[in-house]
mmCIF file of C-alpha atoms in Angstrom:
data_model
loop_
_atom_site.group_PDB
_atom_site.id
_atom_site.type_symbol
_atom_site.label_atom_id
_atom_site.label_comp_id
_atom_site.label_asym_id
_atom_site.label_seq_id
_atom_site.Cartn_x
_atom_site.Cartn_y
_atom_site.Cartn_z
ATOM 1 C CA MET A 1 26.900 64.353 -63.654
ATOM 2 C CA ARG A 2 29.886 62.193 -63.043
ATOM 3 C CA LYS A 3 30.842 64.197 -60.173
ATOM 4 C CA TRP A 4 27.297 63.959 -58.488
ATOM 5 C CA GLY A 5 27.917 60.138 -59.250
ATOM 6 C CA LEU A 6 30.997 59.838 -57.463
ATOM 7 C CA HIS A 7 29.849 61.863 -54.662
ATOM 8 C CA TYR A 8 27.031 59.590 -54.058
ATOM 9 C CA LEU A 9 28.994 56.591 -54.477
ATOM 10 C CA CYS A 10 31.592 57.717 -51.791
ATOM 11 C CA LEU A 11 28.475 58.605 -49.645
ATOM 12 C CA LEU A 12 27.253 54.995 -49.940
ATOM 13 C CA ILE A 13 30.401 53.436 -49.350
ATOM 14 C CA LEU A 14 31.115 55.694 -46.296
ATOM 15 C CA ALA A 15 27.515 54.690 -44.829
ATOM 16 C CA VAL A 16 28.131 51.067 -45.357
ATOM 17 C CA VAL A 17 31.643 51.211 -43.742
ATOM 18 C CA LEU A 18 30.005 53.155 -40.350
ATOM 19 C CA ALA A 19 27.203 50.741 -40.018
ATOM 20 C CA GLY A 20 29.572 47.862 -40.258
ATOM 21 C CA CYS A 21 31.830 49.440 -37.622
ATOM 22 C CA GLY A 22 28.802 50.352 -35.260
ATOM 23 C CA SER A 23 27.493 46.763 -35.389
ATOM 24 C CA GLY A 24 31.014 45.470 -34.760
ATOM 25 C CA ASP A 25 31.465 48.066 -31.660
ATOM 26 C CA ASN A 26 27.966 46.693 -30.444
ATOM 27 C CA ASN A 27 28.935 43.181 -30.668
ATOM 28 C CA SER A 28 32.206 43.575 -29.046
ATOM 29 C CA ALA A 29 30.705 45.523 -26.148
ATOM 30 C CA ALA A 30 28.108 43.033 -25.698
ATOM 31 C CA ASP A 31 30.646 40.243 -25.820
ATOM 32 C CA LYS A 32 32.842 42.056 -23.114
ATOM 33 C CA LEU A 33 29.628 42.524 -20.656
ATOM 34 C CA ALA A 34 28.909 38.917 -20.920
ATOM 35 C CA SER A 35 32.434 37.918 -20.471
ATOM 36 C CA ASP A 36 32.959 39.996 -17.432
ATOM 37 C CA GLY A 37 29.866 39.428 -15.800
ATOM 38 C CA GLY A 38 28.886 43.289 -15.881
ATOM 39 C CA ASN A 39 26.269 44.429 -13.422
ATOM 40 C CA THR A 40 22.525 43.622 -13.055
ATOM 41 C CA SER A 41 21.365 45.811 -15.564
ATOM 42 C CA ASN A 42 23.387 44.595 -18.067
ATOM 43 C CA SER A 43 22.855 40.895 -17.071
ATOM 44 C CA ALA A 44 19.030 41.768 -17.684
ATOM 45 C CA ALA A 45 19.633 43.322 -20.928
ATOM 46 C CA ALA A 46 21.406 40.450 -22.205
ATOM 47 C CA THR A 47 18.420 38.129 -20.959
ATOM 48 C CA THR A 48 15.938 40.455 -22.962
ATOM 49 C CA GLU A 49 18.065 40.339 -26.050
ATOM 50 C CA GLN A 50 18.131 36.599 -25.735
ATOM 51 C CA SER A 51 14.480 36.121 -25.170
ATOM 52 C CA SER A 52 14.054 38.511 -27.976
ATOM 53 C CA LYS A 53 16.456 36.419 -30.245
ATOM 54 C CA ALA A 54 14.598 33.263 -29.191
ATOM 55 C CA THR A 55 11.036 34.801 -29.894
ATOM 56 C CA LEU A 56 12.325 35.952 -33.544
ATOM 57 C CA ALA A 57 13.725 32.389 -34.130
ATOM 58 C CA ASP A 58 10.441 30.851 -33.131
ATOM 59 C CA LYS A 59 8.591 33.098 -35.254
ATOM 60 C CA ASN A 60 10.930 32.098 -37.999
ATOM 61 C CA THR A 61 10.543 28.443 -37.466
ATOM 62 C CA SER A 62 6.678 29.071 -37.191
ATOM 63 C CA ALA A 63 6.447 30.855 -40.514
ATOM 64 C CA GLU A 64 8.489 27.680 -41.973
ATOM 65 C CA ALA A 65 6.259 25.549 -40.635
ATOM 66 C CA GLU A 66 2.984 27.664 -41.852
ATOM 67 C CA THR A 67 4.516 27.666 -45.270
ATOM 68 C CA ALA A 68 5.364 23.879 -45.214
ATOM 69 C CA ALA A 69 1.791 23.343 -44.130
ATOM 70 C CA GLY A 70 0.020 25.803 -46.379
ATOM 71 C CA GLY A 71 2.224 23.912 -49.238
ATOM 72 C CA ASN A 72 0.688 20.504 -48.293
ATOM 73 C CA GLU A 73 -3.040 21.496 -48.049
ATOM 74 C CA ALA A 74 -3.550 20.886 -51.692
ATOM 75 C CA PRO A 75 -2.193 17.599 -51.864
ATOM 76 C CA VAL A 76 -3.900 16.552 -48.723
ATOM 77 C CA GLU A 77 -7.025 17.717 -49.881
ATOM 78 C CA LYS A 78 -6.658 16.151 -52.941
ATOM 79 C CA GLY A 79 -5.555 12.668 -51.206
ATOM 80 C CA LEU A 80 -8.907 12.926 -48.858
ATOM 81 C CA THR A 81 -11.019 13.397 -51.885
ATOM 82 C CA SER A 82 -9.461 10.408 -53.816
ATOM 83 C CA GLU A 83 -9.772 8.339 -50.581
ATOM 84 C CA ASN A 84 -13.492 9.274 -50.166
ATOM 85 C CA THR A 85 -13.956 8.188 -53.732
ATOM 86 C CA ASP A 86 -11.959 4.803 -53.613
ATOM 87 C CA GLN A 87 -13.792 3.993 -50.258
ATOM 88 C CA ALA A 88 -17.055 4.774 -51.934
ATOM 89 C CA ASN A 89 -16.294 2.369 -54.911
ATOM 90 C CA ALA A 90 -14.066 -0.296 -53.550
ATOM 91 C CA GLY A 91 -13.886 0.161 -49.722
ATOM 92 C CA PHE A 92 -10.572 0.618 -47.639
ATOM 93 C CA THR A 93 -7.437 -0.073 -49.424
ATOM 94 C CA GLY A 94 -3.763 -0.419 -48.920
ATOM 95 C CA SER A 95 -3.028 2.815 -50.667
ATOM 96 C CA ASP A 96 -4.774 4.488 -48.014
ATOM 97 C CA VAL A 97 -2.514 3.439 -45.340
ATOM 98 C CA VAL A 98 0.815 4.444 -47.400
ATOM 99 C CA GLU A 99 -0.786 8.021 -47.977
ATOM 100 C CA GLY A 100 -1.576 7.851 -44.162
ATOM 101 C CA LEU A 101 2.226 7.278 -43.396
ATOM 102 C CA ASN A 102 3.000 10.365 -45.508
ATOM 103 C CA LYS A 103 0.424 12.351 -43.784
ATOM 104 C CA LYS A 104 0.687 11.158 -40.302
ATOM 105 C CA LEU A 105 -2.732 9.606 -40.236
ATOM 106 C CA ILE A 106 -3.979 7.209 -37.100
ATOM 107 C CA TYR A 107 -6.182 4.415 -38.114
ATOM 108 C CA HIS A 108 -8.392 2.759 -35.786
ATOM 109 C CA ALA A 109 -10.628 -0.145 -36.603
ATOM 110 C CA ASN A 110 -13.269 -2.053 -34.670
ATOM 111 C CA LEU A 111 -14.854 -5.378 -35.691
ATOM 112 C CA THR A 112 -17.440 -7.565 -34.076
ATOM 113 C CA MET A 113 -17.526 -10.921 -35.554
ATOM 114 C CA GLU A 114 -20.316 -13.946 -34.486
ATOM 115 C CA VAL A 115 -18.339 -17.201 -35.274
ATOM 116 C CA GLU A 116 -19.343 -20.924 -35.452
ATOM 117 C CA ASP A 117 -16.492 -22.374 -33.265
ATOM 118 C CA TYR A 118 -15.076 -19.524 -30.953
ATOM 119 C CA GLY A 119 -11.895 -21.941 -30.052
ATOM 120 C CA LYS A 120 -10.801 -22.273 -33.598
ATOM 121 C CA ALA A 121 -11.467 -18.785 -34.593
ATOM 122 C CA GLN A 122 -9.423 -17.325 -31.572
ATOM 123 C CA THR A 123 -6.408 -19.740 -32.771
ATOM 124 C CA GLU A 124 -6.662 -18.584 -36.104
ATOM 125 C CA ILE A 125 -6.600 -14.854 -35.183
ATOM 126 C CA ARG A 126 -3.804 -15.390 -33.053
ATOM 127 C CA ASN A 127 -1.878 -16.853 -35.903
ATOM 128 C CA MET A 128 -2.756 -13.925 -38.211
ATOM 129 C CA VAL A 129 -1.591 -11.666 -35.802
ATOM 130 C CA THR A 130 1.973 -13.270 -35.649
ATOM 131 C CA MET A 131 2.073 -13.548 -39.393
ATOM 132 C CA ALA A 132 1.144 -9.509 -39.733
ATOM 133 C CA LYS A 133 4.165 -9.068 -37.450
ATOM 134 C CA GLY A 134 1.968 -7.409 -34.627
ATOM 135 C CA TYR A 135 1.195 -7.924 -31.175
ATOM 136 C CA ILE A 136 -1.648 -8.196 -28.756
ATOM 137 C CA ILE A 137 -2.255 -5.287 -26.429
ATOM 138 C CA GLU A 138 -5.171 -7.020 -24.253
ATOM 139 C CA PHE A 139 -7.576 -9.873 -24.197
ATOM 140 C CA ASN A 140 -10.616 -9.926 -22.247
ATOM 141 C CA GLU A 141 -12.877 -13.384 -22.241
ATOM 142 C CA ASN A 142 -16.274 -13.848 -21.135
ATOM 143 C CA MET A 143 -18.048 -17.407 -20.532
ATOM 144 C CA SER A 144 -21.554 -17.737 -19.754
ATOM 145 C CA GLN A 145 -24.127 -20.496 -20.257
ATOM 146 C CA TYR A 146 -25.555 -19.209 -23.397
ATOM 147 C CA GLU A 147 -22.404 -17.408 -24.931
ATOM 148 C CA GLN A 148 -18.849 -17.430 -25.059
ATOM 149 C CA GLY A 149 -16.436 -15.055 -26.635
ATOM 150 C CA GLY A 150 -13.547 -12.710 -26.143
ATOM 151 C CA THR A 151 -12.303 -9.173 -26.816
ATOM 152 C CA PHE A 152 -8.778 -8.595 -28.504
ATOM 153 C CA ILE A 153 -6.937 -5.146 -28.950
ATOM 154 C CA LEU A 154 -4.204 -5.459 -31.353
ATOM 155 C CA LYS A 155 -1.383 -3.535 -32.986
ATOM 156 C CA VAL A 156 -0.392 -4.470 -36.765
ATOM 157 C CA PRO A 157 2.000 -2.546 -38.915
ATOM 158 C CA ALA A 158 0.116 0.091 -40.727
ATOM 159 C CA SER A 159 1.439 -1.143 -44.076
ATOM 160 C CA GLY A 160 -0.394 -4.395 -43.381
ATOM 161 C CA PHE A 161 -3.415 -2.944 -42.028
ATOM 162 C CA SER A 162 -5.588 -3.334 -44.798
ATOM 163 C CA PRO A 163 -4.746 -7.112 -45.698
ATOM 164 C CA PHE A 164 -4.890 -7.957 -42.024
ATOM 165 C CA LEU A 165 -8.483 -6.766 -42.113
ATOM 166 C CA ASN A 166 -9.258 -8.748 -45.345
ATOM 167 C CA ASN A 167 -7.580 -12.058 -43.839
ATOM 168 C CA LEU A 168 -10.096 -11.468 -40.831
ATOM 169 C CA GLU A 169 -13.197 -11.620 -42.984
ATOM 170 C CA LYS A 170 -11.889 -15.239 -44.212
ATOM 171 C CA VAL A 171 -12.478 -16.470 -40.654
ATOM 172 C CA LYS A 172 -15.888 -18.413 -40.941
ATOM 173 C CA HIS A 173 -18.716 -16.414 -39.361
ATOM 174 C CA GLU A 174 -22.231 -15.725 -38.983
ATOM 175 C CA SER A 175 -22.207 -12.142 -39.095
ATOM 176 C CA LEU A 176 -19.881 -9.320 -39.249
ATOM 177 C CA GLN A 177 -19.770 -5.494 -38.256
ATOM 178 C CA ARG A 178 -16.866 -3.493 -39.157
ATOM 179 C CA SER A 179 -15.815 0.458 -38.810
ATOM 180 C CA ILE A 180 -12.670 2.000 -39.614
ATOM 181 C CA GLN A 181 -11.868 5.597 -38.167
ATOM 182 C CA GLY A 182 -8.759 7.749 -39.405
ATOM 183 C CA GLN A 183 -7.156 10.996 -37.259
ATOM 184 C CA ASP A 184 -5.019 13.188 -38.983
ATOM 185 C CA VAL A 185 -2.176 14.547 -36.813
ATOM 186 C CA SER A 186 0.052 16.274 -39.610
ATOM 187 C CA GLU A 187 -0.695 19.505 -38.318
ATOM 188 C CA GLU A 188 0.254 18.790 -34.812
ATOM 189 C CA TYR A 189 3.289 16.876 -35.942
ATOM 190 C CA VAL A 190 4.521 19.919 -37.836
ATOM 191 C CA ASP A 191 3.645 22.216 -34.949
ATOM 192 C CA LEU A 192 5.649 19.636 -32.611
ATOM 193 C CA GLU A 193 8.582 19.827 -35.124
ATOM 194 C CA SER A 194 8.853 23.860 -35.146
ATOM 195 C CA ARG A 195 8.470 24.066 -31.230
ATOM 196 C CA LEU A 196 11.109 21.390 -31.197
ATOM 197 C CA LYS A 197 13.529 23.142 -32.984
ATOM 198 C CA ALA A 198 12.747 26.669 -31.125
ATOM 199 C CA LYS A 199 13.306 25.135 -27.727
ATOM 200 C CA GLN A 200 16.727 23.191 -29.031
ATOM 201 C CA LEU A 201 17.690 26.673 -30.116
ATOM 202 C CA MET A 202 16.997 28.297 -26.830
ATOM 203 C CA GLU A 203 18.765 25.619 -25.022
ATOM 204 C CA ALA A 204 22.125 26.258 -26.867
ATOM 205 C CA GLN A 205 21.866 29.824 -26.462
ATOM 206 C CA TYR A 206 21.062 29.277 -22.584
ATOM 207 C CA THR A 207 23.989 27.055 -22.300
ATOM 208 C CA GLU A 208 26.197 29.466 -23.732
ATOM 209 C CA PHE A 209 24.990 32.030 -21.149
ATOM 210 C CA MET A 210 25.890 29.651 -18.545
ATOM 211 C CA LYS A 211 29.222 29.341 -19.547
ATOM 212 C CA LYS A 212 29.615 32.973 -19.549
ATOM 213 C CA ALA A 213 27.859 33.616 -16.358
ATOM 214 C CA THR A 214 30.052 35.017 -13.499
ATOM 215 C CA LYS A 215 27.349 35.923 -11.038
ATOM 216 C CA SER A 216 25.708 33.242 -8.913
ATOM 217 C CA SER A 217 22.267 34.848 -9.237
ATOM 218 C CA ASP A 218 22.952 35.114 -12.803
ATOM 219 C CA LEU A 219 23.713 30.952 -13.173
ATOM 220 C CA VAL A 220 21.093 30.094 -10.980
ATOM 221 C CA ALA A 221 18.481 31.969 -13.072
ATOM 222 C CA PHE A 222 19.855 30.470 -16.368
ATOM 223 C CA ALA A 223 19.815 27.017 -14.896
ATOM 224 C CA ASN A 224 16.171 27.182 -13.999
ATOM 225 C CA GLU A 225 15.239 28.480 -17.305
ATOM 226 C CA LEU A 226 17.245 25.687 -18.998
ATOM 227 C CA GLY A 227 15.835 22.963 -17.033
ATOM 228 C CA SER A 228 12.057 24.277 -17.968
ATOM 229 C CA ILE A 229 13.160 24.675 -21.687
ATOM 230 C CA GLN A 230 14.784 20.687 -21.337
ATOM 231 C CA GLU A 231 11.553 19.546 -19.730
ATOM 232 C CA THR A 232 9.499 20.793 -22.517
ATOM 233 C CA ILE A 233 11.551 19.478 -24.918
ATOM 234 C CA GLU A 234 11.313 15.975 -23.592
ATOM 235 C CA GLN A 235 7.540 16.406 -23.520
ATOM 236 C CA ILE A 236 7.650 17.465 -27.060
ATOM 237 C CA LYS A 237 9.603 14.313 -28.105
ATOM 238 C CA GLY A 238 7.416 12.367 -26.276
ATOM 239 C CA ARG A 239 4.636 13.063 -28.275
ATOM 240 C CA MET A 240 6.253 12.775 -31.313
ATOM 241 C CA ARG A 241 7.473 9.458 -30.314
ATOM 242 C CA TYR A 242 3.849 8.460 -29.344
ATOM 243 C CA ILE A 243 2.441 9.852 -32.697
ATOM 244 C CA ASP A 244 5.198 7.966 -34.754
ATOM 245 C CA GLN A 245 4.207 4.624 -33.008
ATOM 246 C CA ASN A 246 0.561 5.022 -33.583
ATOM 247 C CA VAL A 247 1.215 5.945 -37.212
ATOM 248 C CA SER A 248 3.492 2.816 -37.642
ATOM 249 C CA PHE A 249 1.301 0.318 -36.066
ATOM 250 C CA SER A 250 -2.535 0.657 -36.256
ATOM 251 C CA THR A 251 -5.210 -0.394 -33.845
ATOM 252 C CA VAL A 252 -7.585 -3.263 -34.275
ATOM 253 C CA GLU A 253 -10.356 -3.839 -31.593
ATOM 254 C CA LEU A 254 -11.785 -6.978 -32.357
ATOM 255 C CA ARG A 255 -14.864 -8.976 -30.336
ATOM 256 C CA VAL A 256 -15.553 -12.509 -31.388
ATOM 257 C CA TYR A 257 -18.236 -14.491 -30.029
ATOM 258 C CA GLN A 258 -20.141 -17.513 -30.356
ATOM 259 C CA THR A 259 -24.076 -18.339 -29.063
ATOM 260 C CA ASP A 260 -24.501 -21.666 -27.510
ATOM 261 C CA GLU A 261 -27.675 -23.408 -29.081
ATOM 262 C CA SER A 262 -28.675 -25.012 -25.898
ATOM 263 C CA LEU A 263 -30.844 -21.981 -25.480
ATOM 264 C CA ALA A 264 -32.825 -22.514 -28.560
ATOM 265 C CA VAL A 265 -32.915 -26.392 -27.776
ATOM 266 C CA LYS A 266 -34.461 -25.450 -24.361
ATOM 267 C CA GLU A 267 -37.011 -23.082 -25.803
ATOM 268 C CA LYS A 268 -37.994 -25.655 -28.381
ATOM 269 C CA ALA A 269 -38.547 -28.313 -25.697
ATOM 270 C CA GLU A 270 -40.825 -26.065 -23.449
ATOM 271 C CA GLN A 271 -42.872 -25.555 -26.480
ATOM 272 C CA GLY A 272 -43.448 -29.328 -27.082
ATOM 273 C CA PRO A 273 -46.361 -31.560 -26.258
ATOM 274 C CA LEU A 274 -47.195 -32.135 -22.319
ATOM 275 C CA LEU A 275 -46.437 -36.067 -22.556
ATOM 276 C CA GLU A 276 -43.172 -35.272 -24.148
ATOM 277 C CA ARG A 277 -42.194 -32.492 -21.813
ATOM 278 C CA ALA A 278 -43.325 -34.988 -18.881
ATOM 279 C CA SER A 279 -41.350 -38.060 -20.260
ATOM 280 C CA ASP A 280 -38.461 -35.622 -20.703
ATOM 281 C CA ALA A 281 -38.801 -34.398 -16.845
ATOM 282 C CA LEU A 282 -39.019 -38.106 -15.858
ATOM 283 C CA LYS A 283 -35.747 -38.724 -17.938
ATOM 284 C CA GLY A 284 -34.277 -35.862 -16.243
ATOM 285 C CA SER A 285 -35.216 -37.100 -12.690
ATOM 286 C CA LEU A 286 -33.814 -40.639 -13.126
ATOM 287 C CA ASN A 287 -30.894 -39.272 -14.640
ATOM 288 C CA ALA A 288 -30.531 -37.088 -11.465
ATOM 289 C CA LEU A 289 -30.858 -40.226 -9.165
ATOM 290 C CA SER A 290 -28.514 -42.236 -11.174
ATOM 291 C CA VAL A 291 -25.739 -39.470 -10.696
ATOM 292 C CA MET A 292 -26.626 -39.453 -7.125
ATOM 293 C CA PHE A 293 -26.223 -42.943 -6.323
ATOM 294 C CA GLN A 294 -23.238 -43.305 -8.716
ATOM 295 C CA TRP A 295 -21.483 -40.348 -6.647
ATOM 296 C CA ILE A 296 -22.554 -41.919 -3.270
ATOM 297 C CA PHE A 297 -21.064 -45.437 -4.634
ATOM 298 C CA VAL A 298 -18.142 -43.668 -5.597
ATOM 299 C CA ILE A 299 -17.582 -41.910 -2.223
ATOM 300 C CA LEU A 300 -18.057 -44.910 -0.366
ATOM 301 C CA ALA A 301 -15.521 -46.726 -2.017
ATOM 302 C CA GLY A 302 -13.008 -44.197 -1.764
ATOM 303 C CA ALA A 303 -13.952 -43.880 2.173
ATOM 304 C CA LEU A 304 -13.725 -47.565 2.435
ATOM 305 C CA PRO A 305 -10.469 -47.871 3.960
ATOM 306 C CA ILE A 306 -11.034 -45.188 6.538
ATOM 307 C CA LEU A 307 -14.224 -46.684 7.429
ATOM 308 C CA ILE A 308 -12.621 -50.230 8.018
ATOM 309 C CA GLY A 309 -10.033 -48.516 10.029
ATOM 310 C CA ALA A 310 -12.600 -46.508 12.143
ATOM 311 C CA GLY A 311 -14.753 -49.778 12.716
ATOM 312 C CA ILE A 312 -12.024 -51.412 14.063
ATOM 313 C CA ILE A 313 -10.961 -49.028 16.289
ATOM 314 C CA LEU A 314 -14.621 -48.662 17.773
ATOM 315 C CA ALA A 315 -14.714 -52.357 18.066
ATOM 316 C CA ILE A 316 -11.820 -52.395 20.512
ATOM 317 C CA VAL A 317 -12.883 -49.436 22.372
ATOM 318 C CA TRP A 318 -16.380 -51.069 22.723
ATOM 319 C CA PHE A 319 -14.995 -54.642 24.094
ATOM 320 C CA ALA A 320 -12.566 -53.043 26.073
ATOM 321 C CA ARG A 321 -15.338 -50.797 27.903
ATOM 322 C CA LYS A 322 -17.409 -54.187 28.063
ATOM 323 C CA ASN A 323 -14.717 -55.783 29.835
ATOM 324 C CA ILE A 324 -14.305 -53.069 32.222
ATOM 325 C CA ARG A 325 -18.103 -52.728 33.124
ATOM 326 C CA VAL A 326 -18.252 -56.863 33.595
ATOM 327 C CA ARG A 327 -15.227 -56.533 36.146
ATOM 328 C CA ARG A 328 -16.763 -53.715 38.128
ATOM 329 C CA GLU A 329 -20.081 -55.584 38.546
ATOM 330 C CA GLN A 330 -18.390 -58.504 39.735
ATOM 331 C CA GLN A 331 -16.405 -56.670 42.212
ATOM 332 C CA THR A 332 -19.641 -54.839 43.499
ATOM 333 C CA GLN A 333 -21.093 -58.139 44.067
ATOM 334 C CA ARG A 334 -18.180 -59.774 45.886
ATOM 335 C CA ILE A 335 -18.127 -56.659 47.970
ATOM 336 C CA ARG A 336 -21.999 -56.730 48.640
ATOM 337 C CA GLN A 337 -21.548 -60.796 49.452
ATOM 338 C CA GLU A 338 -18.682 -60.125 51.936
ATOM 339 C CA ASN A 339 -20.778 -57.310 53.866
ATOM 340 C CA ARG A 340 -23.657 -59.814 54.297
ATOM 341 C CA GLU A 341 -21.565 -62.481 55.631
ATOM 342 C CA LEU A 342 -19.915 -59.867 58.127
ATOM 343 C CA ASN A 343 -23.168 -58.676 59.182
ATOM 344 C CA LYS A 344 -24.636 -62.230 60.162
ATOM 345 C CA GLU A 345 -21.708 -63.074 61.941
ATOM 346 C CA VAL A 346 -21.426 -59.999 64.159
ATOM 347 C CA LEU A 347 -25.092 -59.253 64.766
ATOM 348 C CA PRO A 348 -27.548 -61.558 67.200
ATOM 349 C CA ALA A 349 -30.548 -63.491 65.420
ATOM 350 C CA PRO A 350 -33.718 -61.441 65.524
ATOM 351 C CA ALA A 351 -36.299 -62.252 68.115
ATOM 352 C CA GLU A 352 -39.383 -64.055 66.658
ATOM 353 C CA PRO A 353 -42.186 -61.304 66.769
ATOM 354 C CA LYS A 354 -44.957 -61.905 69.198
ATOM 355 C CA VAL A 355 -48.474 -62.628 67.536
ATOM 356 C CA THR A 356 -51.241 -61.120 69.729
ATOM 357 C CA THR A 357 -54.509 -61.904 68.236
ATOM 358 C CA SER A 358 -57.879 -60.409 69.399
ATOM 359 C CA ILE A 359 -60.870 -62.132 70.404
ATOM 360 C CA LYS A 360 -62.764 -61.334 67.178
ATOM 361 C CA ASP A 361 -59.829 -63.190 65.524
ATOM 362 C CA LYS A 362 -60.027 -66.313 67.682
ATOM 363 C CA LYS A 363 -63.889 -66.345 66.895
ATOM 364 C CA ALA A 364 -63.143 -66.360 63.541
ATOM 365 C CA ASN A 365 -60.219 -69.029 63.477
ATOM 366 C CA GLU A 366 -62.647 -71.378 65.420
ATOM 367 C CA ASP A 367 -65.750 -70.879 62.752
ATOM 368 C CA GLU A 368 -63.206 -71.699 60.353
ATOM 369 C CA ASN A 369 -62.191 -74.634 62.079
ATOM 370 C CA LYS A 370 -65.577 -75.734 62.575
ATOM 371 C CA GLU A 371 -66.455 -75.571 59.204
#
């Protein structure tokens, strides 16, 4: 029995030694091929081996991520159950936000508030945001005849999310509507971390391949693959930063508005007695006329210096034109008078016309003389 035991032990030791030698020979041969460049088939084999290693590493990291996610499933469900119970009993609490930081929860609140004084409420909200160490992303304001209001999109630290909402309720308001939504991105974040580790491992290995590559074709192929991997890494990091930012700072969308009471007053006035409405209409007309005359007086008072200057200029122009017209008439009369005198001196006196009377005219004249 001892002999057989010694034989088995010797065989086991021999097998271990041979296996170690075989793996050492394979590794040295692979290193030699990578350092010397090899032929095209050896380069392809090295690339295939690298891809298989990267795939194996990705699978291992994914398995670790799934194990971590599986280990956290029970606490998550327990936290969600307790959260629902607390919200049903006492509403939204600060502990939910702390759990959300651990679970990678993104909170978003929507509030609609009708206030008594819009200007005062807007000032209070801005002060609350500053005190909470938050900031305003967007602000839109609407003004109309019957309503004035604005919409805020705010970012506040997640640790102060619940106290900030409680402070908003202290603003004097007529009505308030509030809703809170939470998005669990824990699974996505764990998946991103796993992908990032795998891609970083592939980046390191392709970097080593580029250092050992001797052919330009292999170098170009490795560079292209490395660029694609680095681009994917940057995208993953950007998404992780976005999730971290939204987990750290919760979003609050708030609409604040104030209704104008003039609409109610107008409707009440339209429903009054006939004489009262007629009196109001007459007062309105008189007020309109008064305002119109006041504006006319103000406009004339403002334009008075201009009118005086324009009047003086017009008077000067009128007198100048009048003098010119008088002078022209006098010259015309002089010319006519001189022409008449010249005509009298040059032309002879006209002969007296002969008067011829007929017999009938003579008889008529004689009869008139007799009478």
